[in-house]
Amino acid sequence: MLKIENLSFNVNSGEKEIIKNISLEIPDGKLIVVTGPNGGGKSTLAKLIAGLEKPSEGKIFFKGEDITDMSITDRAKLGIAFAFQQPVKFKGIRVIDLIRLSAGKELSIAEACEYLSLVGLCAREYIDREVNSSLSGGELKRIEIAIVLARKSLLTVFDEPEAGIDLWSFSNLIDVFRQQREEIKDRSILIISHQERILNIADEIVVLNNGEIEKHGKKDELLPELIGTSAAVAKCKGIKKELDD
Amino acid sequence: MKLDKIQQYLLKEIADLTDVPAGAYNIRSNSQSIGRQSSANITITPKTDVSGIDIRIKDGTKNESVHIPVVMTESGLKEEVYNDFYVGDNADVEIVAGCGIDNCGNHDSEHDGIHRFFVGKNSKVKYVEKHFGSGEGSGKRILNPVTEVYMEENSFVEMEMVQIKGVDDTVRTTIAELKEGASLVVRERLMTHNEQKAYSIYTVSLNGKNSTADVVSRAVARDNSYQKFEAKIVGNAECKGHTECDSIIMDNGQILAVPALEANNVDASLVHEAAIGKIAGEQIDKLMTLGLTEAEAEQEIINGFLR
Ligand SMILES: Nc1ncnc2c1ncn2[C@@H]1O[C@H](COP(=O)(O)OP(=O)(O)OP(=O)(O)O)[C@@H](O)[C@H]1O
Ligand SMILES: [Mg+2]
């Protein structure tokens, strides 16, 4: 589905390396979970895949096609969808508008509502709401997921979908991810997450730390090793060292 | 009453009319009234000293509407029109005004509408005014509306003022005076493009105890257009006032926002907010991830903003 080759991303004219020469393959029909400490580069990797950032070096292939220089729009049209870690707010644009734009067609209200129900929102209450700061953090997050589900993309990247979502809805969300895989043949899903329950539904797990792939393997092999170790939790070496000095 | 294609198009744009409206109306085209109807509670009579009409709404008139659209299709017309609304006590009415100018010629067309509202005690008025210009001629489409609102005790007025397209030059002046318990809500939406210029000036005086005003403008300036928004709220009693100007600037557009507050009473509580900025990059990015091009994304964001 997606092949990443020697991908690097620098800022401050090369001074700071955020993604360091990463290579990774996401096979058709698989659910990959990327985890790792805060600031490890997970969101940056997702943005590079969706085209929101351009790599300093390396290549990205989608279904065999080189998409490295493609715009966000063209990647979306090819079948890459991206649910942001921090949902974007608008003024005057309603939930229904975004779901329709995402689906790329005139959905009926009832059809649009189905996506909201999937993420556990009472559709009638939300469909006409503006996507602005009057929505709570958890509501925005779920709406973001509903919008992305409406794209029915081949590859969907979810950046910390569980953040801000209550415990009860969380189980539903896991079911939604499971169902997504069955809905479209060979569809792949990449979820960035810190949650054991999400790691648990992965086929493969990738640990990204300090811009590098620290570990990558089958869930059954990696998960026992990760739980209870420091690999999946934020490390604070840098700060500790500074304080010690 | 017979309307040609352009007149029909303009009426649809400014008043959402496809036919003669229900209730009282006066339709003015190229400086003449081409259709007028009063109702049992609302009488419309022409003025004798100047061009314009008097609209008298009886006490207690409920759920009725008045439409007074203006269209101009002859290039080079310039007119000044005085319309006075006398709204009785305890009424609840909707007033739809608006002006559409189609100018295909190379002479300027100008409509200056001076609207005065005298709103009786406990009355509720919703006022909708849309301004629109079309036509390829080099002659300008100019609109200089003056709106004066005098509000009696406990009256409520909501004004929706929209100018989205095609007006080359506009100076919009609105003044309002509120007595005890009166409440004014203004929602203005303005978009300018090309070389257009728009000035929008509000002066709202909160004279009575517990009077309130909320004046909110959303504006978009594109191409080489220029906008000035000047809103002043004067608190002369225990009152609450809020004004907000939220603008998107694009291309070489220019916007000057001048919010002003004047408190002449220790219990006046007044707030203003003003923000000008280009469309947030992350909003464009988000819509692009949904498959929209950058231009389509911008259009959606603006449509939403001015909704
Ligand atoms: N444009 C930028 N300029 C400077 N630093 C940046 C930029 N973008 C990202 N970074 C830095 O790169 C690092 C990786 O950020 P990223 O958002 O990818 O982390 P993450 O793994 O998603 O973290 P979290 O788990 O907190 O979401 C962080 O230290 C961040 O501050
Ligand atoms: Mg992140």
mmCIF file of C-alpha atoms in Angstrom, chain A residues 50 52 71-73 76-77 80-84 86 88-94 97-98 101-102 130 144 147-148 151, chain B residues 218 244 246-247 275 280 282-294 296-297 300-307:
data_model
loop_
_atom_site.group_PDB
_atom_site.id
_atom_site.type_symbol
_atom_site.label_atom_id
_atom_site.label_comp_id
_atom_site.label_asym_id
_atom_site.label_seq_id
_atom_site.Cartn_x
_atom_site.Cartn_y
_atom_site.Cartn_z
ATOM 1 C CA ALA A 50 -0.578 13.020 3.801
ATOM 2 C CA LEU A 52 1.192 18.454 4.796
ATOM 3 C CA SER A 71 0.027 17.895 -3.380
ATOM 4 C CA ILE A 72 -2.215 17.123 -0.417
ATOM 5 C CA THR A 73 -5.223 17.222 -2.749
ATOM 6 C CA ALA A 76 -6.369 12.599 -1.002
ATOM 7 C CA LYS A 77 -7.812 11.843 -4.416
ATOM 8 C CA ILE A 80 -5.031 8.765 1.510
ATOM 9 C CA ALA A 81 -7.100 10.132 4.394
ATOM 10 C CA PHE A 82 -5.790 11.777 7.543
ATOM 11 C CA ALA A 83 -7.510 12.449 10.869
ATOM 12 C CA PHE A 84 -5.555 15.199 12.622
ATOM 13 C CA GLN A 86 -5.645 18.467 16.724
ATOM 14 C CA VAL A 88 -9.085 22.170 12.822
ATOM 15 C CA LYS A 89 -11.832 24.641 13.743
ATOM 16 C CA PHE A 90 -13.711 26.782 11.255
ATOM 17 C CA LYS A 91 -16.152 29.657 11.287
ATOM 18 C CA GLY A 92 -19.558 29.062 9.778
ATOM 19 C CA ILE A 93 -18.738 25.616 8.332
ATOM 20 C CA ARG A 94 -21.038 22.955 9.788
ATOM 21 C CA ASP A 97 -20.750 20.474 5.244
ATOM 22 C CA LEU A 98 -17.489 18.743 6.147
ATOM 23 C CA LEU A 101 -17.133 17.524 1.253
ATOM 24 C CA SER A 102 -15.323 14.505 2.600
ATOM 25 C CA GLU A 130 -20.653 24.704 13.375
ATOM 26 C CA GLU A 144 -12.865 14.609 12.965
ATOM 27 C CA ILE A 147 -15.428 13.105 8.672
ATOM 28 C CA VAL A 148 -12.466 10.937 7.763
ATOM 29 C CA ARG A 151 -13.905 9.388 2.745
ATOM 30 C CA ARG B 218 -17.723 39.583 9.259
ATOM 31 C CA GLU B 244 -16.871 42.650 16.973
ATOM 32 C CA ASP B 246 -13.782 39.638 12.270
ATOM 33 C CA SER B 247 -12.092 39.924 8.891
ATOM 34 C CA ALA B 275 -9.406 40.483 14.351
ATOM 35 C CA ALA B 280 -5.627 29.946 8.448
ATOM 36 C CA GLU B 282 -4.436 24.621 8.629
ATOM 37 C CA GLN B 283 -8.025 25.208 7.475
ATOM 38 C CA ILE B 284 -6.898 25.020 3.858
ATOM 39 C CA ASP B 285 -4.757 21.947 4.614
ATOM 40 C CA LYS B 286 -7.680 20.191 6.278
ATOM 41 C CA LEU B 287 -9.997 20.728 3.326
ATOM 42 C CA MET B 288 -7.259 19.653 0.920
ATOM 43 C CA THR B 289 -6.964 16.350 2.775
ATOM 44 C CA LEU B 290 -10.653 15.921 1.930
ATOM 45 C CA GLY B 291 -9.772 16.187 -1.758
ATOM 46 C CA LEU B 292 -10.452 19.880 -2.414
ATOM 47 C CA THR B 293 -7.995 21.981 -4.380
ATOM 48 C CA GLU B 294 -6.502 24.994 -2.675
ATOM 49 C CA GLU B 296 -11.909 25.226 -3.706
ATOM 50 C CA ALA B 297 -10.836 25.103 -0.068
ATOM 51 C CA GLU B 300 -15.584 26.912 1.088
ATOM 52 C CA ILE B 301 -13.926 28.711 3.977
ATOM 53 C CA ILE B 302 -15.178 32.090 2.770
ATOM 54 C CA ASN B 303 -18.679 30.793 2.049
ATOM 55 C CA GLY B 304 -18.850 29.428 5.574
ATOM 56 C CA PHE B 305 -17.417 32.579 7.106
ATOM 57 C CA LEU B 306 -19.989 34.769 5.372
ATOM 58 C CA ARG B 307 -22.904 32.429 5.826
#
